[in-house]
Tab-separated table of C-alpha atoms in Angstrom:
chain	number	residue	atom	x	y	z
D	21	MET	CA	75.363	168.187	153.695
D	22	LEU	CA	74.728	165.548	151.800
D	23	LEU	CA	77.395	163.013	151.004
D	24	LYS	CA	77.048	161.316	146.946
D	25	THR	CA	77.418	158.335	146.189
D	26	PRO	CA	79.974	157.327	143.289
D	27	ALA	CA	78.577	155.647	141.139
D	28	SER	CA	78.940	151.921	139.929
D	29	PRO	CA	80.938	151.079	137.018
D	30	ARG	CA	78.490	149.992	134.084
D	31	PRO	CA	79.041	146.356	133.083
D	32	ARG	CA	80.599	146.144	129.717
D	33	PRO	CA	78.325	144.231	127.087
D	34	LEU	CA	78.617	140.316	127.181
D	35	GLY	CA	77.703	140.011	123.697
D	36	PRO	CA	80.931	141.527	121.677
D	37	ARG	CA	83.020	139.073	124.037
D	38	LEU	CA	81.136	136.076	123.280
D	39	ALA	CA	81.310	137.261	119.683
D	40	LEU	CA	85.629	137.881	120.271
D	41	GLY	CA	85.884	134.933	122.207
D	42	ALA	CA	83.661	132.701	119.164
D	43	LEU	CA	85.784	134.184	116.405
D	44	LEU	CA	88.871	132.837	117.677
D	45	LEU	CA	87.726	129.619	118.671
D	46	LEU	CA	86.758	129.443	114.713
D	47	VAL	CA	90.142	130.639	114.206
D	48	ALA	CA	91.788	128.259	116.433
D	49	LEU	CA	90.155	125.596	114.949
D	50	GLY	CA	90.868	126.388	111.196
D	51	ALA	CA	94.551	126.637	112.030
D	52	GLY	CA	94.082	122.884	113.675
D	53	HIS	CA	92.401	121.656	110.877
D	54	ALA	CA	94.108	123.072	107.922
D	55	VAL	CA	97.734	121.481	110.591
D	56	LEU	CA	95.378	117.986	110.444
D	57	TRP	CA	94.856	118.214	106.774
D	58	GLN	CA	98.705	119.457	105.699
D	59	LEU	CA	99.107	116.408	107.864
D	60	MET	CA	96.985	113.828	106.456
D	61	ALA	CA	98.087	114.805	102.706
D	62	SER	CA	100.873	114.500	103.046
D	63	GLN	CA	100.826	110.953	105.079
D	64	LEU	CA	99.059	110.125	102.395
D	65	GLU	CA	101.968	111.281	99.774
D	66	ALA	CA	104.399	109.174	102.496
D	67	GLY	CA	102.123	105.953	101.846
D	68	LEU	CA	101.673	105.811	98.594
D	69	ALA	CA	105.913	106.354	98.250
D	70	THR	CA	106.354	103.533	100.203
D	71	TRP	CA	104.238	101.204	98.192
D	72	VAL	CA	105.234	102.179	95.069
D	73	GLN	CA	109.394	101.382	96.861
D	74	ILE	CA	108.205	98.155	98.125
D	75	ARG	CA	105.973	97.129	94.638
D	76	ARG	CA	109.089	97.802	92.401
D	77	ALA	CA	111.056	96.544	94.784
D	78	GLN	CA	108.921	92.679	94.484
D	79	GLY	CA	110.011	93.577	90.613
D	80	TRP	CA	106.442	95.138	90.005
D	81	ARG	CA	106.391	98.041	87.634
D	82	VAL	CA	104.724	101.351	88.792
D	83	GLU	CA	103.874	104.097	86.691
D	84	HIS	CA	101.958	106.843	86.957
D	85	ALA	CA	101.479	111.473	86.476
D	86	THR	CA	102.357	113.662	89.626
D	87	PRO	CA	99.574	112.842	91.974
D	88	VAL	CA	97.649	115.900	93.066
D	89	ARG	CA	96.631	116.581	96.946
D	90	GLY	CA	92.905	118.154	96.660
D	91	GLY	CA	89.750	117.302	98.710
D	92	TRP	CA	89.740	120.680	101.340
D	93	PRO	CA	87.854	120.635	103.891
D	94	LEU	CA	86.583	117.306	104.516
D	95	SER	CA	89.078	114.681	102.990
D	96	ALA	CA	92.233	114.468	101.698
D	97	THR	CA	92.603	112.946	98.195
D	98	LEU	CA	95.726	112.378	96.636
D	99	THR	CA	94.655	111.936	92.122
D	100	LEU	CA	97.041	110.347	89.796
D	101	GLY	CA	96.042	110.194	85.999
D	102	ALA	CA	98.109	107.683	83.264
D	103	VAL	CA	98.114	104.750	85.935
D	104	ARG	CA	100.150	101.333	85.380
D	105	LEU	CA	100.759	98.861	87.339
D	106	GLU	CA	102.383	95.903	85.472
D	107	GLY	CA	104.237	92.435	87.838
D	108	GLY	CA	103.037	89.796	89.237
D	109	GLY	CA	104.463	86.452	86.903
D	110	ALA	CA	105.993	84.743	90.234
D	111	THR	CA	102.436	83.854	91.414
D	112	LEU	CA	100.336	84.227	87.748
D	113	PRO	CA	100.659	82.731	84.523
D	114	GLY	CA	101.049	85.512	81.951
D	115	GLY	CA	100.798	87.953	85.427
D	116	LEU	CA	99.019	91.546	85.685
D	117	VAL	CA	98.717	94.444	84.262
D	118	LEU	CA	96.612	96.867	85.054
D	119	GLU	CA	95.811	100.381	83.361
D	120	SER	CA	93.712	103.485	85.122
D	121	GLU	CA	93.014	106.696	83.671
D	122	ARG	CA	92.887	107.596	86.773
D	123	VAL	CA	92.867	106.435	90.187
D	124	VAL	CA	91.983	109.003	93.589
D	125	LEU	CA	93.081	108.022	96.947
D	126	ARG	CA	90.580	109.347	99.668
D	127	VAL	CA	91.512	109.539	103.525
D	128	THR	CA	87.758	111.447	105.079
D	129	LEU	CA	87.612	112.121	108.698
D	130	PRO	CA	86.594	111.105	111.091
D	131	ARG	CA	87.487	107.598	109.779
D	132	LEU	CA	92.080	108.174	109.256
D	133	ARG	CA	92.245	104.545	109.454
D	134	ARG	CA	90.240	103.714	106.124
D	135	LEU	CA	91.652	104.190	102.785
D	136	ARG	CA	89.151	104.399	100.008
D	137	VAL	CA	90.789	103.583	96.082
D	138	GLU	CA	88.350	105.493	93.414
D	139	MET	CA	88.827	104.345	90.235
D	140	PRO	CA	86.574	106.802	87.537
D	141	GLY	CA	87.287	106.261	84.024
D	142	ALA	CA	88.179	103.723	81.568
D	143	GLN	CA	90.239	100.455	83.015
D	144	ARG	CA	91.472	97.685	81.523
D	145	LEU	CA	93.082	94.995	82.895
D	146	ARG	CA	94.545	91.540	81.224
D	147	LEU	CA	95.423	89.114	83.592
D	148	ALA	CA	96.481	85.148	82.424
D	149	GLY	CA	96.581	85.889	79.437
D	150	GLY	CA	92.661	87.464	79.047
D	151	GLU	CA	91.804	90.849	78.368
D	152	TRP	CA	88.999	92.896	79.522
D	153	ARG	CA	88.297	96.996	79.411
D	154	PHE	CA	85.511	98.036	82.231
D	155	ALA	CA	84.245	101.330	83.392
D	156	ALA	CA	81.654	101.940	86.321
D	157	ASP	CA	79.297	104.478	87.215
D	158	GLN	CA	81.366	104.027	91.169
D	159	LEU	CA	83.920	101.216	91.528
D	160	VAL	CA	85.931	101.985	94.776
D	161	ALA	CA	88.538	99.601	96.891
D	162	LEU	CA	88.573	100.454	100.550
D	163	VAL	CA	91.699	99.233	102.315
D	164	PRO	CA	92.088	99.667	106.104
D	165	LEU	CA	95.667	101.335	107.155
D	166	GLU	CA	97.574	99.936	110.040
D	167	GLU	CA	101.007	101.386	110.597
D	168	ASP	CA	103.900	99.016	109.579
D	169	THR	CA	102.028	96.550	108.374
D	170	PRO	CA	101.152	95.924	104.433
D	171	PRO	CA	97.511	95.653	103.908
D	172	ARG	CA	95.661	92.018	104.782
D	173	GLU	CA	92.069	92.517	103.356
D	174	ALA	CA	90.172	94.371	101.196
D	175	GLU	CA	87.053	95.271	100.113
D	176	VAL	CA	85.865	96.552	96.114
D	177	LEU	CA	82.300	97.521	95.365
D	178	ALA	CA	80.771	98.211	91.858
D	179	GLU	CA	78.017	100.204	90.558
D	180	ARG	CA	76.599	99.742	86.819
D	181	LEU	CA	79.956	97.696	86.413
D	182	ARG	CA	80.025	97.074	81.791
D	183	LEU	CA	82.528	95.403	80.782
D	184	SER	CA	83.715	94.243	77.206
D	185	SER	CA	83.413	90.818	75.972
D	186	PRO	CA	84.899	88.899	72.564
D	187	GLY	CA	80.823	88.010	72.773
D	188	GLY	CA	80.039	91.470	73.358
D	189	PRO	CA	79.744	94.386	76.143
D	190	VAL	CA	78.517	92.683	79.276
D	191	GLU	CA	76.545	95.164	82.634
D	192	VAL	CA	76.656	93.948	85.976
D	193	ALA	CA	74.170	96.266	88.134
D	194	SER	CA	76.313	95.661	91.460
D	195	ALA	CA	78.769	94.235	92.571
D	196	ARG	CA	81.141	93.260	96.122
D	197	LEU	CA	84.459	91.873	96.403
D	198	SER	CA	86.056	91.318	99.486
D	199	ALA	CA	89.522	89.737	100.179
D	200	THR	CA	91.307	88.655	103.200
D	201	THR	CA	95.233	87.540	103.004
D	202	SER	CA	97.127	85.391	105.956
D	203	SER	CA	101.073	85.725	104.914
D	204	THR	CA	102.168	83.197	108.112
D	205	ALA	CA	99.349	80.815	106.754
D	206	THR	CA	100.228	76.771	107.684
D	207	GLU	CA	99.190	74.210	105.917
D	208	ASP	CA	95.909	73.550	106.625
D	209	GLU	CA	95.524	77.445	107.143
D	210	PRO	CA	93.572	79.777	104.698
D	211	ALA	CA	96.686	82.270	102.500
D	212	LEU	CA	94.191	84.106	100.676
D	213	LEU	CA	89.982	84.112	101.357
D	214	LEU	CA	88.217	85.618	98.775
D	215	ASP	CA	84.266	86.125	98.696
D	216	LEU	CA	82.023	87.603	95.584
D	217	TYR	CA	78.562	88.360	95.372
D	218	ALA	CA	76.911	90.302	92.167
D	219	GLU	CA	73.834	90.928	90.972
D	220	ALA	CA	71.855	91.416	87.472
D	221	ILE	CA	74.209	90.267	85.034
D	222	ASP	CA	73.511	90.831	81.658
D	223	LEU	CA	75.288	89.476	79.525
D	224	PRO	CA	75.922	89.717	75.195
D	225	MET	CA	73.227	88.643	73.512
D	226	ALA	CA	75.096	86.642	71.208
D	227	ALA	CA	75.626	84.321	74.112
D	228	ASP	CA	74.422	80.498	73.224
D	229	ALA	CA	73.428	80.428	77.018
D	230	ALA	CA	71.428	83.266	76.861
D	231	ALA	CA	69.068	82.019	73.676
D	232	GLY	CA	68.029	79.313	76.673
D	233	PHE	CA	68.405	81.085	80.269
D	234	GLY	CA	67.706	84.890	79.242
D	235	ARG	CA	70.357	88.111	79.064
D	236	ARG	CA	70.091	87.856	82.611
D	237	ILE	CA	71.435	86.767	85.800
D	238	GLU	CA	69.732	87.303	88.549
D	239	ALA	CA	72.670	86.474	90.828
D	240	LEU	CA	75.871	84.864	91.657
D	241	ALA	CA	77.724	83.820	94.952
D	242	ALA	CA	81.524	82.856	95.185
D	243	GLU	CA	83.521	81.753	97.665
D	244	ALA	CA	87.026	80.592	98.263
D	245	ALA	CA	89.915	80.247	100.151
D	246	LEU	CA	93.400	79.408	98.939
D	247	SER	CA	95.037	77.444	101.580
D	248	GLY	CA	98.935	78.051	102.669
D	249	PRO	CA	101.234	78.612	103.136
D	250	VAL	CA	102.537	80.012	99.668
D	251	PRO	CA	106.138	80.051	99.463
D	252	PRO	CA	108.502	82.767	98.077
D	253	GLY	CA	110.157	82.724	94.509
D	254	ARG	CA	109.997	84.727	91.382
D	255	GLU	CA	109.898	80.717	89.895
D	256	PRO	CA	106.150	79.987	88.987
D	257	ALA	CA	106.388	76.699	88.268
D	258	ARG	CA	108.516	75.368	91.122
D	259	ARG	CA	106.482	78.131	93.664
D	260	ALA	CA	103.656	76.011	92.590
D	261	ALA	CA	105.294	72.603	92.845
D	262	ALA	CA	106.567	73.672	96.920
D	263	TRP	CA	102.674	74.989	96.726
D	264	ARG	CA	101.784	71.913	95.699
D	265	ASP	CA	104.549	69.358	97.928
D	266	GLY	CA	102.953	71.180	101.260
D	267	GLY	CA	99.595	70.403	100.607
D	268	GLY	CA	98.706	73.442	98.734
D	269	SER	CA	94.581	73.458	98.082
D	270	LEU	CA	91.835	75.741	96.933
D	271	GLU	CA	88.590	75.283	98.627
D	272	LEU	CA	85.813	76.770	96.089
D	273	ARG	CA	83.360	76.770	99.290
D	274	GLN	CA	80.197	77.901	97.638
D	275	LEU	CA	79.232	78.915	94.309
D	276	SER	CA	75.263	79.595	93.450
D	277	ILE	CA	73.745	81.001	90.578
D	278	ARG	CA	70.283	81.991	89.907
D	279	TRP	CA	69.553	82.484	86.179
D	280	GLY	CA	66.550	81.561	84.638
D	281	PRO	CA	64.803	78.437	85.416
D	282	ALA	CA	67.265	77.273	86.522
D	283	GLU	CA	69.154	77.320	90.084
D	284	LEU	CA	72.790	76.341	90.850
D	285	ALA	CA	75.151	75.825	93.464
D	286	ALA	CA	78.131	73.947	94.109
D	287	ALA	CA	81.025	73.335	96.033
D	288	ALA	CA	84.452	71.320	95.566
D	289	THR	CA	88.231	71.423	96.302
D	290	LEU	CA	91.107	72.240	93.268
D	291	ALA	CA	94.302	70.412	93.485
D	292	LEU	CA	97.294	70.621	91.403
D	293	ASP	CA	98.639	67.251	89.725
D	294	GLU	CA	102.126	65.811	88.525
D	295	ALA	CA	102.068	68.112	85.648
D	296	LEU	CA	100.741	71.307	87.386
D	297	GLN	CA	96.987	70.620	86.378
D	298	PRO	CA	94.404	71.534	87.785
D	299	MET	CA	92.393	68.539	89.495
D	300	GLY	CA	89.583	68.149	91.618
D	301	ALA	CA	86.166	66.690	92.820
D	302	GLY	CA	83.084	68.308	94.565
D	303	THR	CA	79.468	68.253	93.839
D	304	LEU	CA	76.880	70.756	91.899
D	305	ARG	CA	73.353	70.514	92.835
D	306	LEU	CA	70.725	71.719	90.184
D	307	THR	CA	66.912	73.300	90.607
D	308	GLY	CA	64.768	73.564	87.521
D	309	ALA	CA	66.417	70.371	85.402
D	310	SER	CA	63.659	69.740	84.370
D	311	GLN	CA	62.426	73.807	82.822
D	312	ALA	CA	66.155	73.943	81.980
D	313	LEU	CA	66.599	71.145	80.022
D	314	GLN	CA	63.348	72.053	78.466
D	315	ALA	CA	64.347	76.475	77.972
D	316	LEU	CA	67.906	74.194	76.418
D	317	THR	CA	66.027	72.559	73.784
D	318	ASP	CA	63.709	75.315	72.611
D	319	ALA	CA	67.016	77.140	71.747
D	320	GLY	CA	68.715	74.170	69.911
D	321	LEU	CA	71.324	74.354	72.373
D	322	VAL	CA	70.221	71.011	72.821
D	323	GLY	CA	69.490	68.327	70.455
D	324	ARG	CA	66.116	66.262	70.593
D	325	ARG	CA	67.173	62.838	70.911
D	326	ALA	CA	69.599	63.695	74.510
D	327	ALA	CA	67.248	65.821	75.263
D	328	GLY	CA	64.866	62.588	75.574
D	329	THR	CA	67.369	60.820	77.099
D	330	ALA	CA	68.077	63.567	79.917
D	331	ARG	CA	64.291	63.586	80.259
D	332	ILE	CA	64.286	59.331	81.078
D	333	MET	CA	67.164	60.085	83.510
D	334	LEU	CA	66.523	63.499	85.198
D	335	PRO	CA	62.891	61.521	87.417
D	336	LEU	CA	65.932	58.693	88.535
D	337	LEU	CA	68.640	61.308	90.061
D	338	SER	CA	66.153	64.199	91.051
D	339	ARG	CA	65.088	64.029	94.753
D	340	PRO	CA	63.226	66.359	97.279
D	341	GLY	CA	65.340	69.338	98.364
D	342	PRO	CA	65.204	71.738	101.386
D	343	THR	CA	61.765	74.234	100.172
D	344	GLY	CA	60.308	71.308	98.748
D	345	ALA	CA	61.221	71.377	94.980
D	346	THR	CA	62.662	69.355	92.971
D	347	GLU	CA	66.511	69.432	92.541
D	348	ILE	CA	69.955	66.747	90.807
D	349	GLU	CA	72.737	66.336	93.020
D	350	VAL	CA	76.085	65.532	91.133
D	351	PRO	CA	79.377	64.714	91.270
D	352	VAL	CA	81.928	66.589	89.616
D	353	THR	CA	85.912	65.841	88.659
D	354	VAL	CA	88.437	67.388	86.937
D	355	GLU	CA	91.390	65.136	86.190
D	356	ASP	CA	93.009	64.869	82.766
D	357	ARG	CA	92.805	68.396	81.804
D	358	THR	CA	88.678	66.758	81.884
D	359	LEU	CA	85.889	68.141	83.410
D	360	ALA	CA	82.911	65.670	84.264
D	361	ILE	CA	79.525	65.618	85.858
D	362	ALA	CA	78.028	62.870	86.686
D	363	ARG	CA	81.393	60.447	84.916
D	364	ILE	CA	80.171	62.517	81.691
D	365	PRO	CA	82.771	64.270	80.650
D	366	VAL	CA	81.559	67.502	79.480
D	367	LEU	CA	84.383	70.093	78.607
D	368	ARG	CA	88.680	69.749	77.717
D	369	PHE	CA	90.236	72.532	79.010
D	370	PRO	CA	93.864	73.588	76.954
D	371	SER	CA	97.067	72.705	78.438
D	372	TRP	CA	97.747	75.763	82.410
D	373	ASP	CA	101.469	77.079	80.742
D	374	TRP	CA	103.729	77.904	83.273
D	375	PRO	CA	105.855	80.861	81.865
D	376	ALA	CA	109.693	81.033	82.001
D	377	THR	CA	111.539	82.308	84.830
D	378	GLY	CA	113.018	85.248	82.522
D	379	ALA	CA	108.703	86.624	81.450
D	380	ALA	CA	107.861	85.785	85.249
D	381	ALA	CA	110.106	88.496	86.475
D	382	ARG	CA	108.896	90.930	83.868
């Protein structure tokens, strides 16, 4: 008699188990991502509320419509409509007013420590008595996020920036502005560093200089440092006097412009005099002076007699530059509200009137 060997159990198919495991993993990841997105959005709202509270405590006026969450799945956003920021009279004569049609605050994975502030639509800026209306194809500010610490640096990027001006519209193909601040700066340390670069700047047709050099400034670069410490308080005149008495100054480390036939480079150090008016000294270096003079003469912006005198003086001031091109270098001074180039007064500034205490507090 033969005994039958019991049949071994058939193995279960591996595919369904893998599919179930993958499904459970996706569900877990989706739930985790949903929790993370809610956390990011909540932190955005909390950060905005804290920032508004601090600004208002400092005397600023901050208004905006109810924030709207969005951005799922790869970013968390807060969209603010009808934004208005007003204040700063204690620091800037005339203060600052910024009105924005819409502002989008965005944090994107995996860069959770960087806030992206997008400003689509129409904008209006009033600063130190002047007003500009502007819009751009892209206008973005990038701000690092640090816990319990206000941002100490920011970078603003613009593409096809369009501005209104009294002389007509101005358009900038691209621009970048970076700013770094230090609240603990000493007398010899910068409290504020600014670095600006812009290219393809198209001026209004009505601009007088456009008739000589052309409408387009090919490139403009500037770097400036404001030395500290900047004293606290809400009275601009007293703060300015204390800053001056503490050795405060504005160092224009670099200003360069490529425009038509000319290339200009300048550097200067500015401070405040006893009347709290700008004063300072520096140097100006110009390449292509002869071509620039001819262009201005042809455009009728420089008289024939003045042009003839300048042509006699140019060879005496010219020298070969680092690139081999001929350049002139002359001293520049600002004193008694007058700009002088090579000791020749060329421009008289209006008096800089510091606002009263009541106006500064608003």
